XYZ file of N, CA and C in Angstrom:
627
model
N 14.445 1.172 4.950
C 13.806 1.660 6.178
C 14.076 3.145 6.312
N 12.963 3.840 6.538
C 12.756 5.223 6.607
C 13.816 5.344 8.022
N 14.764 6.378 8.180
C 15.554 6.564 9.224
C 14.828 7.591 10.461
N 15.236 7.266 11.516
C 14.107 8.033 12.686
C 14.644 9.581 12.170
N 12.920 10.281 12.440
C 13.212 11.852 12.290
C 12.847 11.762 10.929
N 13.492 10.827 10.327
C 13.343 11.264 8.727
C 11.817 11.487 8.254
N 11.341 12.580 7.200
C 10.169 12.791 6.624
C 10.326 11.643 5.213
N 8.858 10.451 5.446
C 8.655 9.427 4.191
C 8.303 10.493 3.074
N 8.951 10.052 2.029
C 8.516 10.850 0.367
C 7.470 9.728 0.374
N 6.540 11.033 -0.050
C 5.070 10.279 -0.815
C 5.030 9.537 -2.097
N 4.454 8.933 -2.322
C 4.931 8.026 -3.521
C 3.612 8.469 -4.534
N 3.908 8.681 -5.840
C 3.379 9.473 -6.533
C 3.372 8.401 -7.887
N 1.963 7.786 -8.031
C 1.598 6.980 -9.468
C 2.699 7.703 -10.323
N 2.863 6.570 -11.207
C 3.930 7.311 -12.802
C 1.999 7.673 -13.676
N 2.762 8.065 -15.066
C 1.751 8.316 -15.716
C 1.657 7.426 -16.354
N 2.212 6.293 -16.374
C 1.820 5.210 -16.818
C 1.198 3.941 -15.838
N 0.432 4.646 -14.815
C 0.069 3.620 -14.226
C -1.417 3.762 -14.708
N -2.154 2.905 -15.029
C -3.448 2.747 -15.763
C -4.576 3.113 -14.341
N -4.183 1.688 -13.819
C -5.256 2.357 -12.193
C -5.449 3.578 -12.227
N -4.815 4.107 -11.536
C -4.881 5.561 -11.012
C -5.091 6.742 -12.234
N -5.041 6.315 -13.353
C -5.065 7.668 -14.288
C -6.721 8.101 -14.382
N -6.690 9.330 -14.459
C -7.873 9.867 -14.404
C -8.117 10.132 -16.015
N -9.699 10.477 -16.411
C -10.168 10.445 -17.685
C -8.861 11.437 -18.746
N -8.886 12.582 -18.699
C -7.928 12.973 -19.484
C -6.782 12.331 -19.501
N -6.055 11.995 -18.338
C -4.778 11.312 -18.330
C -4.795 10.164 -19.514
N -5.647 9.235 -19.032
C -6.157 7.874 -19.555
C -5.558 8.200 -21.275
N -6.266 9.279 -21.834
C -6.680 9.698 -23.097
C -5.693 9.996 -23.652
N -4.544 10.708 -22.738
C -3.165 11.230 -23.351
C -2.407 9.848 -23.572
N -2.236 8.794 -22.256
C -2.076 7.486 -22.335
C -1.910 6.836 -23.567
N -3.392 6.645 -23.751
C -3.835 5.785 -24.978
C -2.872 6.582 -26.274
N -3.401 7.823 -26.420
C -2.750 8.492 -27.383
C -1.135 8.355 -27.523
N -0.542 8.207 -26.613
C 0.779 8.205 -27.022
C 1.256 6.486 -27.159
N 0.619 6.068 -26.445
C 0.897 3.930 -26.405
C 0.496 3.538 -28.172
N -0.818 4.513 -29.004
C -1.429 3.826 -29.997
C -0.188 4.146 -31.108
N 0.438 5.266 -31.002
C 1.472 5.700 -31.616
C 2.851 5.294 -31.604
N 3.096 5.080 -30.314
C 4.129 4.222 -29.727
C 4.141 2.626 -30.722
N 3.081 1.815 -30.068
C 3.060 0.867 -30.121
C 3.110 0.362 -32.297
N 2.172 1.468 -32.817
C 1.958 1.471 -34.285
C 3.417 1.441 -34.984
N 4.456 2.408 -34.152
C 5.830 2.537 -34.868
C 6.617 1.126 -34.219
N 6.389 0.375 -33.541
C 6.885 -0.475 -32.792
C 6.765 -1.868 -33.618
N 5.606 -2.375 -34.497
C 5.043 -3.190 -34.796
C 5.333 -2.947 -36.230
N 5.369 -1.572 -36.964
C 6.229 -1.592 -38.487
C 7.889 -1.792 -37.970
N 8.380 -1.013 -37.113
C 9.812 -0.878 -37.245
C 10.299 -2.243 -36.718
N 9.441 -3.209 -36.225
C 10.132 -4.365 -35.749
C 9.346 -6.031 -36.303
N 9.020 -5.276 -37.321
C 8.019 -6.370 -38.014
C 7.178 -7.299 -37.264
N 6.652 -6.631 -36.607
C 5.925 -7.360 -35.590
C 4.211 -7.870 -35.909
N 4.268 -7.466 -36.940
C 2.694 -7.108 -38.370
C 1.709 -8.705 -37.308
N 2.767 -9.519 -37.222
C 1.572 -10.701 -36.949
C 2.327 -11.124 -35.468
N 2.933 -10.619 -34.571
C 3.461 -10.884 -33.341
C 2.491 -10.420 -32.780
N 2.162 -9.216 -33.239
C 1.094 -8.083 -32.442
C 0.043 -7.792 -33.191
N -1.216 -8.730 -33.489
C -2.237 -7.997 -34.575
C -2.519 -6.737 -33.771
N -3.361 -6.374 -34.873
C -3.931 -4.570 -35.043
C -4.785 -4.952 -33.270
N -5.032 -6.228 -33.182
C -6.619 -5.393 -32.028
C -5.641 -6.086 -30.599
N -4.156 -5.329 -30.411
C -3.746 -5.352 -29.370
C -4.410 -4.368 -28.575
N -4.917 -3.713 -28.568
C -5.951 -2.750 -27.845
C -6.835 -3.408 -26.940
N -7.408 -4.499 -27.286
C -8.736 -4.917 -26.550
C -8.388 -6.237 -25.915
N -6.514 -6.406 -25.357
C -6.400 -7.172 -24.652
C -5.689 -6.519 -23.638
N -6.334 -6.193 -22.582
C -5.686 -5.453 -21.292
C -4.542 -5.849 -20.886
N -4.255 -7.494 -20.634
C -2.800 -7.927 -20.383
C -1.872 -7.182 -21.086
N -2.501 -7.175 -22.296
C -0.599 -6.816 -23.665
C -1.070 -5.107 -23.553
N -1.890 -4.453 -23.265
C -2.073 -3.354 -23.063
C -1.100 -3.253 -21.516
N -0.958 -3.333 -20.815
C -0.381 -3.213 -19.121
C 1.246 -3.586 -19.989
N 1.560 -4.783 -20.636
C 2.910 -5.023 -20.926
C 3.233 -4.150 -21.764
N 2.929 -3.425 -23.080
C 3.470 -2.951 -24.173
C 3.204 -0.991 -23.070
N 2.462 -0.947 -22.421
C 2.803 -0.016 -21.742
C 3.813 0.115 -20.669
N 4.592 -0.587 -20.266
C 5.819 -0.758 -19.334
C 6.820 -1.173 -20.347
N 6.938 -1.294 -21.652
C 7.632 -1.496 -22.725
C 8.107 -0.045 -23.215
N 6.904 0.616 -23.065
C 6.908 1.737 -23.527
C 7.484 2.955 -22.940
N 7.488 2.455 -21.300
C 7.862 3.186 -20.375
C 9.549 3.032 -20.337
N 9.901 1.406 -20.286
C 11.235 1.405 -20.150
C 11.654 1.713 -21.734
N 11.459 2.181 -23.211
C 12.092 2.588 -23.964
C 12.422 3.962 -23.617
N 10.767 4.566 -23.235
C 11.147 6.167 -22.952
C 12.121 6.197 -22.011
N 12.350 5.456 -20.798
C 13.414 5.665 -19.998
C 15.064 5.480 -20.675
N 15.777 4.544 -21.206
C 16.277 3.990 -22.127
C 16.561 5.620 -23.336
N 16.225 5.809 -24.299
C 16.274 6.325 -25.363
C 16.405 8.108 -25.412
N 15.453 8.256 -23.715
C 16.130 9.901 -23.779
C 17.034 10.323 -22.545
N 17.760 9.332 -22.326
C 19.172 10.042 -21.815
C 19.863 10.141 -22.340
N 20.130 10.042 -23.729
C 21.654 10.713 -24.277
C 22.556 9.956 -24.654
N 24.186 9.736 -24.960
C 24.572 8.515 -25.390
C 25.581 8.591 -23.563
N 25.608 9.164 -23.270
C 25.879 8.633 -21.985
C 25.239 7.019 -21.406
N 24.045 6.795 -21.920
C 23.772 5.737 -21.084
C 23.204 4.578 -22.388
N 24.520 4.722 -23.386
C 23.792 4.124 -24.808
C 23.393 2.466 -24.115
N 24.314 1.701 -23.158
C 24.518 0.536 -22.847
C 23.114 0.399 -22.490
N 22.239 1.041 -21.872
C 20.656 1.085 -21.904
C 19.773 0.757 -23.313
N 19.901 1.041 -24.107
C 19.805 0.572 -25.693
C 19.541 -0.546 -25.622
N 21.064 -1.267 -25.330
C 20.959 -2.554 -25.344
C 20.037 -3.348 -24.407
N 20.927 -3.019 -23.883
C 19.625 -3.390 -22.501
C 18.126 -3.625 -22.509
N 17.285 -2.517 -23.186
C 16.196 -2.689 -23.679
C 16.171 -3.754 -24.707
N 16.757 -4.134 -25.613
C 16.104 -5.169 -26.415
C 16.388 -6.618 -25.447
N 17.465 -6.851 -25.051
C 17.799 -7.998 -24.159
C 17.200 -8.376 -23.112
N 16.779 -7.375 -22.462
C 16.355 -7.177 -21.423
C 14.647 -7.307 -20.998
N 14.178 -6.286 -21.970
C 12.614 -5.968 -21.926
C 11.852 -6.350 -23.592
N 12.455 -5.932 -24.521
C 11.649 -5.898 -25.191
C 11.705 -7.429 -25.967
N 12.918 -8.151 -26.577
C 13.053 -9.502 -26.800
C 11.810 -10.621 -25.907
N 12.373 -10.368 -24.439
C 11.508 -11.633 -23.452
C 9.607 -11.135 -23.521
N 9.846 -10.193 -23.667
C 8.142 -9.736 -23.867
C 7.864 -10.386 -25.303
N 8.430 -10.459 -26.189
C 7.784 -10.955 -27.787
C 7.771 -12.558 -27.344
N 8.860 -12.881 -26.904
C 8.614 -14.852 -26.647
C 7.329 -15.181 -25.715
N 6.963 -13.738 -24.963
C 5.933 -14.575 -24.021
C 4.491 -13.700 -23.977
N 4.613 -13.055 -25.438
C 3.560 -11.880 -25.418
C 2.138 -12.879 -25.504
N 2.006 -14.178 -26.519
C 0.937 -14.960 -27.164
C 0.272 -15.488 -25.395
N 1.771 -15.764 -24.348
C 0.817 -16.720 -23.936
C 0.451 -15.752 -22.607
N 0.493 -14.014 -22.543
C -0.497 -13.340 -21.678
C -1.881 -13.448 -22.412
N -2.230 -13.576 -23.253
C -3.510 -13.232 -23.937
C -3.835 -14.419 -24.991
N -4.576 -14.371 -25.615
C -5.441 -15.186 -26.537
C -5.383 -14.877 -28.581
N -3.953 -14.111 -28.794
C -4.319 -13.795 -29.669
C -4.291 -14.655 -30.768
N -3.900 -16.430 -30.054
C -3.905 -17.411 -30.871
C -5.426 -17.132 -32.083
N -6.302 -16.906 -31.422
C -7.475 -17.255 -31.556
C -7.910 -15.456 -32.897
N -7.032 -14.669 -32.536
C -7.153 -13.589 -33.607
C -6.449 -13.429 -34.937
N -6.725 -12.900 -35.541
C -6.705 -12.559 -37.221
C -5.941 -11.202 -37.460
N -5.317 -11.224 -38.732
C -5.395 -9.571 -39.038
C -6.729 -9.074 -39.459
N -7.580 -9.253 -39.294
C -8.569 -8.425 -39.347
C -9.762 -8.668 -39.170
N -9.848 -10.064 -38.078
C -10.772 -10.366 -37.034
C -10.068 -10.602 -35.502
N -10.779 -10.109 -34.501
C -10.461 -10.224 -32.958
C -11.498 -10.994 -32.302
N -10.970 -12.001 -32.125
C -11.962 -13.313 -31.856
C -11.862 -12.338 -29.972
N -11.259 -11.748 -29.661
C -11.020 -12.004 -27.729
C -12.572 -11.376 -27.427
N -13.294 -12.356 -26.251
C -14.200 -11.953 -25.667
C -13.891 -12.031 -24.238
N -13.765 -10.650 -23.702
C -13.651 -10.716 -22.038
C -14.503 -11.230 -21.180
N -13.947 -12.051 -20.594
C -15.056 -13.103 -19.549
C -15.651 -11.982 -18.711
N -17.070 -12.032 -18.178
C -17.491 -11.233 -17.446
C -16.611 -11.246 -16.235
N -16.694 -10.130 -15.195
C -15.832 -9.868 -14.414
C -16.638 -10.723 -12.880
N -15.874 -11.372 -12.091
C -16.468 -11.985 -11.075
C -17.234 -10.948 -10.392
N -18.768 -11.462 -9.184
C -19.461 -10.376 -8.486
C -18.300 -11.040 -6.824
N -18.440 -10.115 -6.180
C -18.479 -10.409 -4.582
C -19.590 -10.450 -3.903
N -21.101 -11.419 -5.162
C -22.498 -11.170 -4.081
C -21.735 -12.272 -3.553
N -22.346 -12.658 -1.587
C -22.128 -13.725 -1.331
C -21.138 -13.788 -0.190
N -20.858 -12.525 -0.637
C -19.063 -12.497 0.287
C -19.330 -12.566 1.385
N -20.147 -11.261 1.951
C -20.379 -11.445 3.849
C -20.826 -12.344 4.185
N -21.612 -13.657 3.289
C -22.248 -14.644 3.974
C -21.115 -15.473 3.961
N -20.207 -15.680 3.147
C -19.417 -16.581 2.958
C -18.111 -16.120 3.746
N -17.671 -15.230 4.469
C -16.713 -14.829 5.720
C -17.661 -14.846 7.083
N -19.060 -14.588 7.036
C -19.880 -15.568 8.161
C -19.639 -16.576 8.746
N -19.636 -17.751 7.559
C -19.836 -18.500 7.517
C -18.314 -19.317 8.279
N -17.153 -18.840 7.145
C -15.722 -18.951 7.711
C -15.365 -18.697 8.862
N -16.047 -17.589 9.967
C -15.383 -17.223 11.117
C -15.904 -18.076 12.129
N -17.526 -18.615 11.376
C -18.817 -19.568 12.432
C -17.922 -20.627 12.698
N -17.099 -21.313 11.968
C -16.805 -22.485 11.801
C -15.298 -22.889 12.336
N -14.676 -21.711 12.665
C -13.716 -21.402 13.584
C -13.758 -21.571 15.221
N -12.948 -21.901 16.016
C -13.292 -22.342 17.236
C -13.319 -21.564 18.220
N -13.717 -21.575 19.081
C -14.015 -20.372 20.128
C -12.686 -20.092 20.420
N -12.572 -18.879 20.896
C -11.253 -18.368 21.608
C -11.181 -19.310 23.035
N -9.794 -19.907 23.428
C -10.359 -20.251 24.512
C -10.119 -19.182 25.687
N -11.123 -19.489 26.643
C -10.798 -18.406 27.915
C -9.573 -18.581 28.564
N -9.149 -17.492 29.028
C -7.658 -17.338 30.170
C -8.288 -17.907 31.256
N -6.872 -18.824 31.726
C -7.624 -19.547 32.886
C -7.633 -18.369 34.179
N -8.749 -19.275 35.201
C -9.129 -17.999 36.051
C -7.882 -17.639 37.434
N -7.865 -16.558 37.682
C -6.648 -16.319 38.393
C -6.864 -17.074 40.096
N -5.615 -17.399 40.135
C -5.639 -18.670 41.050
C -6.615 -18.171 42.454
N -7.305 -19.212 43.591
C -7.600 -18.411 44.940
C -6.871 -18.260 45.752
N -6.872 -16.830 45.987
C -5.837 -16.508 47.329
C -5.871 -17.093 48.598
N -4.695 -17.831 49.028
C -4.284 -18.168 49.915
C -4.678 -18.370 51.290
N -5.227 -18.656 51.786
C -5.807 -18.387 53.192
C -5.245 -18.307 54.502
N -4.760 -17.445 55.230
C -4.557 -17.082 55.888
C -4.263 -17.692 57.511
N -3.924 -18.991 57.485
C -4.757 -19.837 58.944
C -4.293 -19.128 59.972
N -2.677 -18.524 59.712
C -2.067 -18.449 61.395
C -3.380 -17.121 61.780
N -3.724 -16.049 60.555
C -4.447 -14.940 61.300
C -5.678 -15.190 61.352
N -6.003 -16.493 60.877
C -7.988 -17.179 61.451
C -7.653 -17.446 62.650
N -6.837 -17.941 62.764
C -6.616 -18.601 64.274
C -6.731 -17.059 65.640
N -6.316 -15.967 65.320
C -5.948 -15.220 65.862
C -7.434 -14.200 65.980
N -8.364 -14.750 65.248
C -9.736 -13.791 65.301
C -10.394 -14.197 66.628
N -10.996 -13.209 66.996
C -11.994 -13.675 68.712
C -12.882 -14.705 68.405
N -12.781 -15.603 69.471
C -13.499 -16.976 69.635
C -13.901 -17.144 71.121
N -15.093 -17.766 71.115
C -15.590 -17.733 72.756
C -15.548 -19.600 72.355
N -14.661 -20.135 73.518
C -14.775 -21.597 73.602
C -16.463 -22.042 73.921
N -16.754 -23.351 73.191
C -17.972 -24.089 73.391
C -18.923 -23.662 74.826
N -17.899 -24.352 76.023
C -18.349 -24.267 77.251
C -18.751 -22.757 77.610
N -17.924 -21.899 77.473
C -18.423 -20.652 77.904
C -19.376 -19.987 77.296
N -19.903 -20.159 76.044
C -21.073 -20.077 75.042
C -21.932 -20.643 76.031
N -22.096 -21.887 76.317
C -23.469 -22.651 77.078
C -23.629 -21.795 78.309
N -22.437 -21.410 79.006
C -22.881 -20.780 80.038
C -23.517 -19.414 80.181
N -23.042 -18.473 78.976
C -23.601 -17.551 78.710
C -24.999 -17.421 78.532
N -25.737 -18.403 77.308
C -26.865 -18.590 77.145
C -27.827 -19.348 78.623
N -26.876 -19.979 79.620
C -27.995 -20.488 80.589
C -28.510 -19.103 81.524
N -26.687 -18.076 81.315
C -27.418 -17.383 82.601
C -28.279 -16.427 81.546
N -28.381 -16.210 80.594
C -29.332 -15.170 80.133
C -28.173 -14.418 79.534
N -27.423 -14.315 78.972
C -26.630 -13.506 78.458
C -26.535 -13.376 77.268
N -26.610 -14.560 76.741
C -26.348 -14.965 75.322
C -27.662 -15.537 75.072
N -28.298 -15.179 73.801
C -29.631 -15.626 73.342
C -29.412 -16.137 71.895
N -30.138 -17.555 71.894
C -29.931 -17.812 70.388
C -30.810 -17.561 69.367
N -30.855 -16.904 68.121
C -31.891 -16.516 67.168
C -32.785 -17.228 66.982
N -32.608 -18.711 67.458
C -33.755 -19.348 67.032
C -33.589 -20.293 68.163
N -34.045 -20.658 69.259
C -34.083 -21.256 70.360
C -34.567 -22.859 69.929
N -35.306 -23.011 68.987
C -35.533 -24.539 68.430
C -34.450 -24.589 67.382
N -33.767 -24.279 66.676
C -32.842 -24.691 66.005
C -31.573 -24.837 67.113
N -30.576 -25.724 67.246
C -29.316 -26.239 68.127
C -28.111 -25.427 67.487
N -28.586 -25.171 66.121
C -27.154 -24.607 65.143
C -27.433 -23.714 65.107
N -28.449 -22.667 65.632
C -28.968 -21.144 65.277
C -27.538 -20.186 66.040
N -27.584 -19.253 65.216
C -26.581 -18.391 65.592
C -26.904 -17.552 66.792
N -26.020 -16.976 67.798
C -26.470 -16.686 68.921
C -25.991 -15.503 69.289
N -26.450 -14.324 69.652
C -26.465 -13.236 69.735
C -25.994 -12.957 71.274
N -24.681 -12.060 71.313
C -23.610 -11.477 72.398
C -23.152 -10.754 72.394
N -23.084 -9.914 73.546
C -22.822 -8.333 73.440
C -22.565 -7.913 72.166
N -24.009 -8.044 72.121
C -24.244 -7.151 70.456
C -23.681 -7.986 69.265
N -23.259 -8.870 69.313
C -22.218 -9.356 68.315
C -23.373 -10.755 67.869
N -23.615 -10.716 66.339
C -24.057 -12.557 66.352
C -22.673 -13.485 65.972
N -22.673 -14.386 66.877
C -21.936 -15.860 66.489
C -22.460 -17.244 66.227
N -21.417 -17.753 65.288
C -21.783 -18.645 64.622
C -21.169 -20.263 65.235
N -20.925 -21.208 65.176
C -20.186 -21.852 66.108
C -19.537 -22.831 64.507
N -18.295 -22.829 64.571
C -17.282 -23.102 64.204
C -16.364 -24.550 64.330
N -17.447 -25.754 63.678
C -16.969 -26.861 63.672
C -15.421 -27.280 64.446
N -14.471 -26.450 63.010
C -13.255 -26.956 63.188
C -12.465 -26.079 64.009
N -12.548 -25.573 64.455
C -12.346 -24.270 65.580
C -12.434 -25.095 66.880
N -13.868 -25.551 67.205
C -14.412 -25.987 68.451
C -14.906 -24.511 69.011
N -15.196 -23.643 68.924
C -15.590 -22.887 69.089
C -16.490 -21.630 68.359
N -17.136 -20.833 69.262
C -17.938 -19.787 68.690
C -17.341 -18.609 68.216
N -17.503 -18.133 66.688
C -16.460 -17.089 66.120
C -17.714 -16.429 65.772
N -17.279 -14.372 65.646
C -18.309 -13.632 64.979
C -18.657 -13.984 63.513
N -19.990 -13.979 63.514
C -20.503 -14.524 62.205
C -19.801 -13.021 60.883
N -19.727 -13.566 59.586
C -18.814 -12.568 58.991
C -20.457 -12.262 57.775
């Protein structure tokens, strides 16, 4: 973990990373792995471990290049770090020969035929229909339930202006109070300026809201 404050070091491909190498790179690559690998295969009799067309199998191309990397690492520090020597054959280069046949196909090659044919490379036609299709078939989000209803208030309903039943009738006999609709019984009824509504559970007439 990067420590607070601290500036992250950028991380910088080796030159042996194949991805990232650009055309010249690539070229120096090849050039030093074909040389590498040529003294590797006389000096360790490797004549039929490794036929000639290790080239045109990318797997043992990616391994014999990280082979290549940990000798160069290994071989030029000096005898300060001879125990590295060892290390490399025990370590890297031994377990790579027991399991070099079964990255690749070279069962099937010759010294001086290369049976390997690279399978065409998969397409991604298809893809957006087929993550369409995956997200369609997924279940709805469910909704947040809805936030509760606030509370109602009775002691301060109780406390809003109300004209009792009886004094409503009397209003409207002497002419005071007029109802909006004189054939409707439930019509709301208009008082000093105010319309009211009449209010079942109340028993009385409250301003219409």
């Amino acid at each position: 973990m990067t420590a607070p404050g601290a500036e992250q070091e950028e991380l910088v491909p080796s030159r042996f990373t194949w991805r990232y190498l650009d055309a010249e790179q690539a070229r120096a690559l090849w050039s030093e792995l074909i040389d590498w690998t040529a003294w590797l295969r006389e000096r360790y009799e490797l004549g039929t471990k490794i036929p000639p067309c290790w080239y045109r199998h990318d797997p043992v191309v990616e391994e014999l290049s990280a082979l290549m990397a940990a000798w160069t690492d290994a071989y030029y520090r000096g005898d300060e770090y001879r125990d590295d020597l060892t290390a490399w054959h025990t370590q890297w280069f031994r377990p790579l020969m027991a399991r070099i046949r079964d990255i690749s196909d070279f069962d099937s090659c010759t010294h001086d035929r290369c049976a390997h044919r690279p399978l065409p490379p998969a397409t991604l036609a298809g893809i957006e229909e087929f993550v369409d299709a995956d997200v369609d078939a997924r279940p709805e989000p469910v909704p947040e339930p809805a936030p509760p209803a606030p509370v109602v208030d009775v002691t301060a309903a109780e406390e809003v202006r109300t004209i009792p039943a009886d004094d409503m009738d009397m209003a409207i006999d002497s002419g005071l109070a007029e109802p909006l609709d004189p054939a409707d019984p439930d019509s709301p009824v208009s008082f000093e300026g105010i319309e009211w509504t009449f209010n079942a559970r109340m028993g009385a007439w409250v301003p219409s809201t």
